[in-house]
């Protein structure tokens, strides 16, 4: 029964790992296909990695990538848990289904589609927000040339898109908590807040820890669609919208250097692996039951 899944895992996850050798070569296409190209491409060692570390923008893109992901992890966790707790207090199953469906819908929308909705609000000349501002006596804002607004816009959009999916995971966990815990708390005169604080949140800690560890592993990766499509790749916003993924993409499209792109991807994966293992070791030291391994 496990054989098909095992074969699929080998073909699509482990064999492609061998392709990471491209990160250490000056890769050029040859007539014989990928394997022949790999053989004929000369070794360059760590030269491809110098693109990330020697660039003047290395600090900027690293800072943006890490800080945005920290915001997504912390604020996304708080909002998702809050919504899950609120949902668990509803007694109407129909309302729960309606709310879950409406919150989950953004998760399945492409960032390309969402970018047009955002543009409908932020368009400099016909955008809804500028229309409201002008109607109230203010001056229209050129949203796509003003960097100061975009950290808030990007964080809001990132949380808005994923909060529905994350809240359902926490909601399912809350529904699995033994009702006798709440009955005992009510017998002791505990208020709703005290029940949440002393019953619900402690039961969610293992799941919160596991999901947070996995999220930390992706802290050096950014949602390409969010940071490329939503700001419409505006050069005036690069200071606050340029992250590792968009920087690599822009570099690849302008230079066509596949080895550099492979090096960047390998760097992100290795850093993510180290962060996951390190975070798990810390968690295992203080709370062994919540550790991944």
Short mmCIF file of C-alpha atoms in Angstrom, two decimals:
data_model
loop_
_atom_site.label_atom_id
_atom_site.label_comp_id
_atom_site.label_asym_id
_atom_site.label_seq_id
_atom_site.Cartn_x
_atom_site.Cartn_y
_atom_site.Cartn_z
CA UNK A 1 0.00 0.00 0.00
CA UNK A 2 2.87 2.39 0.71
CA UNK A 3 4.81 1.55 -2.47
CA UNK A 4 3.05 4.03 -4.87
CA UNK A 5 3.50 6.91 -2.43
CA UNK A 6 7.11 5.90 -1.78
CA UNK A 7 7.89 5.81 -5.52
CA UNK A 8 6.21 9.20 -6.00
CA UNK A 9 8.29 10.63 -3.13
CA UNK A 10 11.54 9.31 -4.61
CA UNK A 11 10.82 10.59 -8.13
CA UNK A 12 9.54 14.05 -7.26
CA UNK A 13 11.43 14.86 -4.05
CA UNK A 14 14.71 12.95 -3.80
CA UNK A 15 15.90 12.56 -7.39
CA UNK A 16 15.50 16.33 -8.11
CA UNK A 17 17.83 17.03 -5.17
CA UNK A 18 20.69 15.90 -7.42
CA UNK A 19 19.91 18.93 -9.59
CA UNK A 20 21.31 21.18 -6.85
CA UNK A 21 24.71 20.60 -8.43
CA UNK A 22 23.67 23.34 -10.87
CA UNK A 23 24.27 25.83 -8.04
CA UNK A 24 27.99 25.09 -8.27
CA UNK A 25 28.30 25.28 -12.06
CA UNK A 26 28.27 27.91 -14.78
CA UNK A 27 25.27 26.23 -16.36
CA UNK A 28 24.74 26.47 -20.12
CA UNK A 29 22.41 24.47 -22.33
CA UNK A 30 23.92 21.86 -24.62
CA UNK A 31 22.40 19.98 -27.55
CA UNK A 32 22.26 16.69 -25.66
CA UNK A 33 19.71 17.82 -23.08
CA UNK A 34 19.90 18.55 -19.37
CA UNK A 35 22.34 15.74 -18.41
CA UNK A 36 24.71 16.66 -21.22
CA UNK A 37 24.42 20.33 -20.28
CA UNK A 38 25.28 19.43 -16.70
CA UNK A 39 28.38 17.52 -17.81
CA UNK A 40 29.67 20.24 -20.11
CA UNK A 41 29.02 23.17 -17.73
CA UNK A 42 32.25 24.10 -15.87
CA UNK A 43 32.52 24.09 -12.09
CA UNK A 44 32.61 27.54 -10.48
CA UNK A 45 32.46 26.55 -6.81
CA UNK A 46 30.72 29.15 -4.66
CA UNK A 47 30.83 31.92 -7.26
CA UNK A 48 27.08 31.69 -7.84
CA UNK A 49 26.45 32.39 -4.15
CA UNK A 50 28.39 35.64 -4.34
CA UNK A 51 25.47 37.19 -6.22
CA UNK A 52 23.39 37.20 -3.02
CA UNK A 53 26.08 38.21 -0.54
CA UNK A 54 28.08 40.74 -2.57
CA UNK A 55 25.08 42.70 -3.82
CA UNK A 56 24.42 46.16 -2.41
CA UNK A 57 20.83 45.06 -1.80
CA UNK A 58 21.73 41.90 0.17
CA UNK A 59 20.91 43.46 3.54
CA UNK A 60 17.71 45.08 2.26
CA UNK A 61 16.19 41.94 0.73
CA UNK A 62 17.21 39.77 3.69
CA UNK A 63 15.74 42.26 6.15
CA UNK A 64 12.47 42.50 4.21
CA UNK A 65 12.16 38.73 3.84
CA UNK A 66 12.75 37.99 7.52
CA UNK A 67 10.68 40.84 8.99
CA UNK A 68 7.67 40.20 6.75
CA UNK A 69 7.70 36.51 7.61
CA UNK A 70 7.99 37.26 11.34
CA UNK A 71 4.95 39.52 11.02
CA UNK A 72 3.03 36.83 9.13
CA UNK A 73 3.91 34.18 11.71
CA UNK A 74 3.05 36.25 14.79
CA UNK A 75 0.04 38.23 13.57
CA UNK A 76 -1.28 35.34 11.47
CA UNK A 77 -1.16 33.05 14.50
CA UNK A 78 -2.96 35.54 16.75
CA UNK A 79 -5.70 36.30 14.22
CA UNK A 80 -6.23 32.64 13.25
CA UNK A 81 -6.52 31.50 16.88
CA UNK A 82 -8.89 34.37 17.71
CA UNK A 83 -11.18 33.52 14.79
CA UNK A 84 -11.09 29.81 15.64
CA UNK A 85 -12.10 30.52 19.24
CA UNK A 86 -14.90 32.84 18.13
CA UNK A 87 -16.14 30.21 15.66
CA UNK A 88 -16.13 27.57 18.38
CA UNK A 89 -18.53 29.69 20.44
CA UNK A 90 -21.13 29.79 17.66
CA UNK A 91 -24.01 27.37 18.07
CA UNK A 92 -25.53 27.62 14.59
CA UNK A 93 -23.92 25.05 12.27
CA UNK A 94 -25.22 26.92 9.21
CA UNK A 95 -23.54 30.14 10.30
CA UNK A 96 -20.29 28.28 10.96
CA UNK A 97 -20.35 26.84 7.43
CA UNK A 98 -21.10 30.25 5.92
CA UNK A 99 -18.28 31.94 7.84
CA UNK A 100 -15.79 29.16 7.11
CA UNK A 101 -16.57 29.20 3.39
CA UNK A 102 -16.33 32.99 3.15
CA UNK A 103 -13.00 33.06 5.01
CA UNK A 104 -11.57 30.13 3.05
CA UNK A 105 -12.40 31.59 -0.37
CA UNK A 106 -9.40 34.01 -0.51
CA UNK A 107 -7.06 31.07 0.11
CA UNK A 108 -8.00 29.56 -3.26
CA UNK A 109 -7.74 32.80 -5.22
CA UNK A 110 -4.64 33.45 -7.28
CA UNK A 111 -2.52 36.46 -6.35
CA UNK A 112 -2.93 37.60 -9.96
CA UNK A 113 -6.71 37.80 -9.48
CA UNK A 114 -6.34 39.45 -6.09
CA UNK A 115 -3.92 42.01 -7.54
CA UNK A 116 -6.70 43.32 -9.80
CA UNK A 117 -9.04 43.67 -6.83
CA UNK A 118 -6.32 45.58 -4.97
CA UNK A 119 -5.73 47.79 -8.01
CA UNK A 120 -9.45 48.57 -8.11
CA UNK A 121 -9.02 50.04 -4.61
CA UNK A 122 -5.60 51.68 -5.08
CA UNK A 123 -5.66 52.87 -8.68
CA UNK A 124 -4.29 56.46 -8.67
CA UNK A 125 -7.01 57.87 -10.91
CA UNK A 126 -10.05 55.59 -10.58
CA UNK A 127 -9.39 53.71 -7.35
CA UNK A 128 -12.12 53.44 -4.74
CA UNK A 129 -9.92 54.74 -1.90
CA UNK A 130 -8.79 57.81 -3.82
CA UNK A 131 -12.38 58.51 -4.83
CA UNK A 132 -13.41 58.47 -1.16
CA UNK A 133 -10.44 60.63 -0.16
CA UNK A 134 -11.13 63.24 -2.85
CA UNK A 135 -14.87 63.20 -2.07
CA UNK A 136 -14.03 64.12 1.53
CA UNK A 137 -11.79 67.00 0.54
CA UNK A 138 -8.43 65.22 0.59
CA UNK A 139 -5.75 64.77 -2.05
CA UNK A 140 -5.43 61.60 -4.09
CA UNK A 141 -2.54 59.33 -3.13
CA UNK A 142 -0.24 57.75 -5.69
CA UNK A 143 -0.27 54.38 -3.92
CA UNK A 144 2.13 52.63 -6.27
CA UNK A 145 4.89 55.20 -5.77
CA UNK A 146 4.58 55.67 -1.98
CA UNK A 147 6.61 52.99 -0.14
CA UNK A 148 5.46 54.00 3.37
CA UNK A 149 2.00 52.42 2.95
CA UNK A 150 3.07 49.07 1.54
CA UNK A 151 4.39 47.21 4.60
CA UNK A 152 0.89 47.52 6.10
CA UNK A 153 -0.84 46.63 2.82
CA UNK A 154 1.32 43.54 2.24
CA UNK A 155 1.00 42.28 5.81
CA UNK A 156 -2.76 42.77 5.71
CA UNK A 157 -3.11 40.99 2.36
CA UNK A 158 -0.89 38.09 3.42
CA UNK A 159 -2.85 37.49 6.63
CA UNK A 160 -6.21 38.03 4.92
CA UNK A 161 -5.46 35.36 2.32
CA UNK A 162 -4.24 32.67 4.71
CA UNK A 163 -6.18 33.27 7.90
CA UNK A 164 -9.23 31.28 6.78
CA UNK A 165 -7.23 28.11 6.15
CA UNK A 166 -5.20 28.43 9.36
CA UNK A 167 -8.25 29.18 11.52
CA UNK A 168 -10.00 26.00 10.30
CA UNK A 169 -7.04 23.92 11.51
CA UNK A 170 -7.26 25.47 14.97
CA UNK A 171 -11.05 25.25 14.93
CA UNK A 172 -10.89 21.51 14.27
CA UNK A 173 -8.52 21.11 17.22
CA UNK A 174 -10.82 23.09 19.51
CA UNK A 175 -13.77 20.91 18.48
CA UNK A 176 -11.75 17.88 19.55
CA UNK A 177 -11.19 19.12 23.12
CA UNK A 178 -12.97 17.01 25.72
CA UNK A 179 -16.16 18.93 26.75
CA UNK A 180 -15.72 17.75 30.34
CA UNK A 181 -12.87 20.25 30.73
CA UNK A 182 -15.26 23.12 30.03
CA UNK A 183 -17.96 21.59 32.24
CA UNK A 184 -15.50 21.37 35.13
CA UNK A 185 -14.43 24.96 34.55
CA UNK A 186 -18.05 26.13 34.55
CA UNK A 187 -18.67 24.24 37.80
CA UNK A 188 -15.77 26.18 39.31
CA UNK A 189 -17.35 29.44 38.16
CA UNK A 190 -14.86 30.19 35.36
CA UNK A 191 -15.83 32.94 32.94
CA UNK A 192 -15.57 32.54 29.14
CA UNK A 193 -12.21 34.28 29.10
CA UNK A 194 -10.93 32.06 31.91
CA UNK A 195 -12.11 28.97 30.01
CA UNK A 196 -10.27 30.14 26.91
CA UNK A 197 -7.15 31.01 28.90
CA UNK A 198 -6.98 27.88 31.03
CA UNK A 199 -8.59 25.23 28.80
CA UNK A 200 -8.60 26.18 25.12
CA UNK A 201 -5.19 27.81 24.72
CA UNK A 202 -3.22 25.11 26.62
CA UNK A 203 -4.86 22.47 24.40
CA UNK A 204 -3.79 24.42 21.31
CA UNK A 205 -0.17 24.84 22.37
CA UNK A 206 1.16 21.61 20.74
CA UNK A 207 -0.44 22.46 17.39
CA UNK A 208 0.66 26.10 17.60
CA UNK A 209 4.22 24.94 18.31
CA UNK A 210 4.34 22.49 15.40
CA UNK A 211 2.92 24.97 12.89
CA UNK A 212 5.24 27.70 14.16
CA UNK A 213 8.29 25.43 13.75
CA UNK A 214 7.28 24.66 10.17
CA UNK A 215 6.68 28.36 9.51
CA UNK A 216 10.14 29.25 10.87
CA UNK A 217 11.61 26.85 8.30
CA UNK A 218 10.20 29.09 5.55
CA UNK A 219 11.29 32.37 7.09
CA UNK A 220 13.85 32.91 4.30
CA UNK A 221 11.22 32.25 1.64
CA UNK A 222 8.61 34.79 0.59
CA UNK A 223 5.29 34.42 -1.17
CA UNK A 224 6.34 35.43 -4.67
CA UNK A 225 2.82 36.25 -5.82
CA UNK A 226 2.19 38.57 -2.88
CA UNK A 227 5.38 40.59 -3.28
CA UNK A 228 5.45 40.64 -7.09
CA UNK A 229 1.83 40.79 -8.21
CA UNK A 230 0.20 42.96 -5.54
CA UNK A 231 2.64 45.93 -5.87
CA UNK A 232 2.70 45.27 -9.64
CA UNK A 233 6.52 45.08 -9.55
CA UNK A 234 6.71 48.84 -9.17
CA UNK A 235 10.32 50.01 -9.08
CA UNK A 236 9.45 52.87 -6.75
CA UNK A 237 8.42 50.34 -4.10
CA UNK A 238 11.48 48.05 -4.23
CA UNK A 239 12.72 49.40 -0.90
CA UNK A 240 9.81 47.74 0.94
CA UNK A 241 8.62 45.06 -1.52
CA UNK A 242 11.89 43.50 -2.68
CA UNK A 243 12.43 40.10 -1.03
CA UNK A 244 14.69 37.17 -1.87
CA UNK A 245 12.25 35.51 -4.24
CA UNK A 246 11.41 38.60 -6.28
CA UNK A 247 15.04 39.71 -6.32
CA UNK A 248 16.13 36.31 -7.66
CA UNK A 249 13.36 36.36 -10.27
CA UNK A 250 14.24 39.85 -11.47
CA UNK A 251 17.91 38.88 -11.58
CA UNK A 252 17.16 35.68 -13.50
CA UNK A 253 14.96 37.42 -16.08
CA UNK A 254 17.57 40.10 -16.67
CA UNK A 255 20.70 37.89 -16.74
CA UNK A 256 19.35 34.39 -17.51
CA UNK A 257 21.84 32.95 -14.99
CA UNK A 258 20.29 29.61 -13.96
CA UNK A 259 23.22 28.72 -11.71
CA UNK A 260 22.63 31.87 -9.64
CA UNK A 261 18.94 31.06 -9.23
CA UNK A 262 19.76 27.48 -8.19
CA UNK A 263 22.29 28.76 -5.67
CA UNK A 264 19.73 31.09 -4.14
CA UNK A 265 17.16 28.29 -3.88
CA UNK A 266 19.70 25.97 -2.26
CA UNK A 267 20.69 28.71 0.19
CA UNK A 268 17.06 29.23 1.20
CA UNK A 269 16.51 25.49 1.68
CA UNK A 270 19.65 25.01 3.79
CA UNK A 271 18.86 27.99 6.00
CA UNK A 272 15.27 26.75 6.40
CA UNK A 273 16.52 23.29 7.37
CA UNK A 274 18.89 24.70 9.97
CA UNK A 275 16.15 26.91 11.43
CA UNK A 276 13.66 24.03 11.66
CA UNK A 277 16.18 21.76 13.39
CA UNK A 278 17.35 24.54 15.72
CA UNK A 279 13.82 25.60 16.66
CA UNK A 280 12.82 21.99 17.23
CA UNK A 281 15.80 21.44 19.56
CA UNK A 282 14.81 24.49 21.59
CA UNK A 283 11.19 23.34 21.80
CA UNK A 284 12.22 19.79 22.72
CA UNK A 285 14.32 21.16 25.58
CA UNK A 286 11.41 23.07 27.15
CA UNK A 287 8.39 21.06 25.94
CA UNK A 288 9.33 17.60 24.57
CA UNK A 289 5.72 16.67 23.77
CA UNK A 290 5.35 19.56 21.29
CA UNK A 291 8.54 18.87 19.32
CA UNK A 292 8.40 17.62 15.74
CA UNK A 293 11.11 14.97 16.24
#
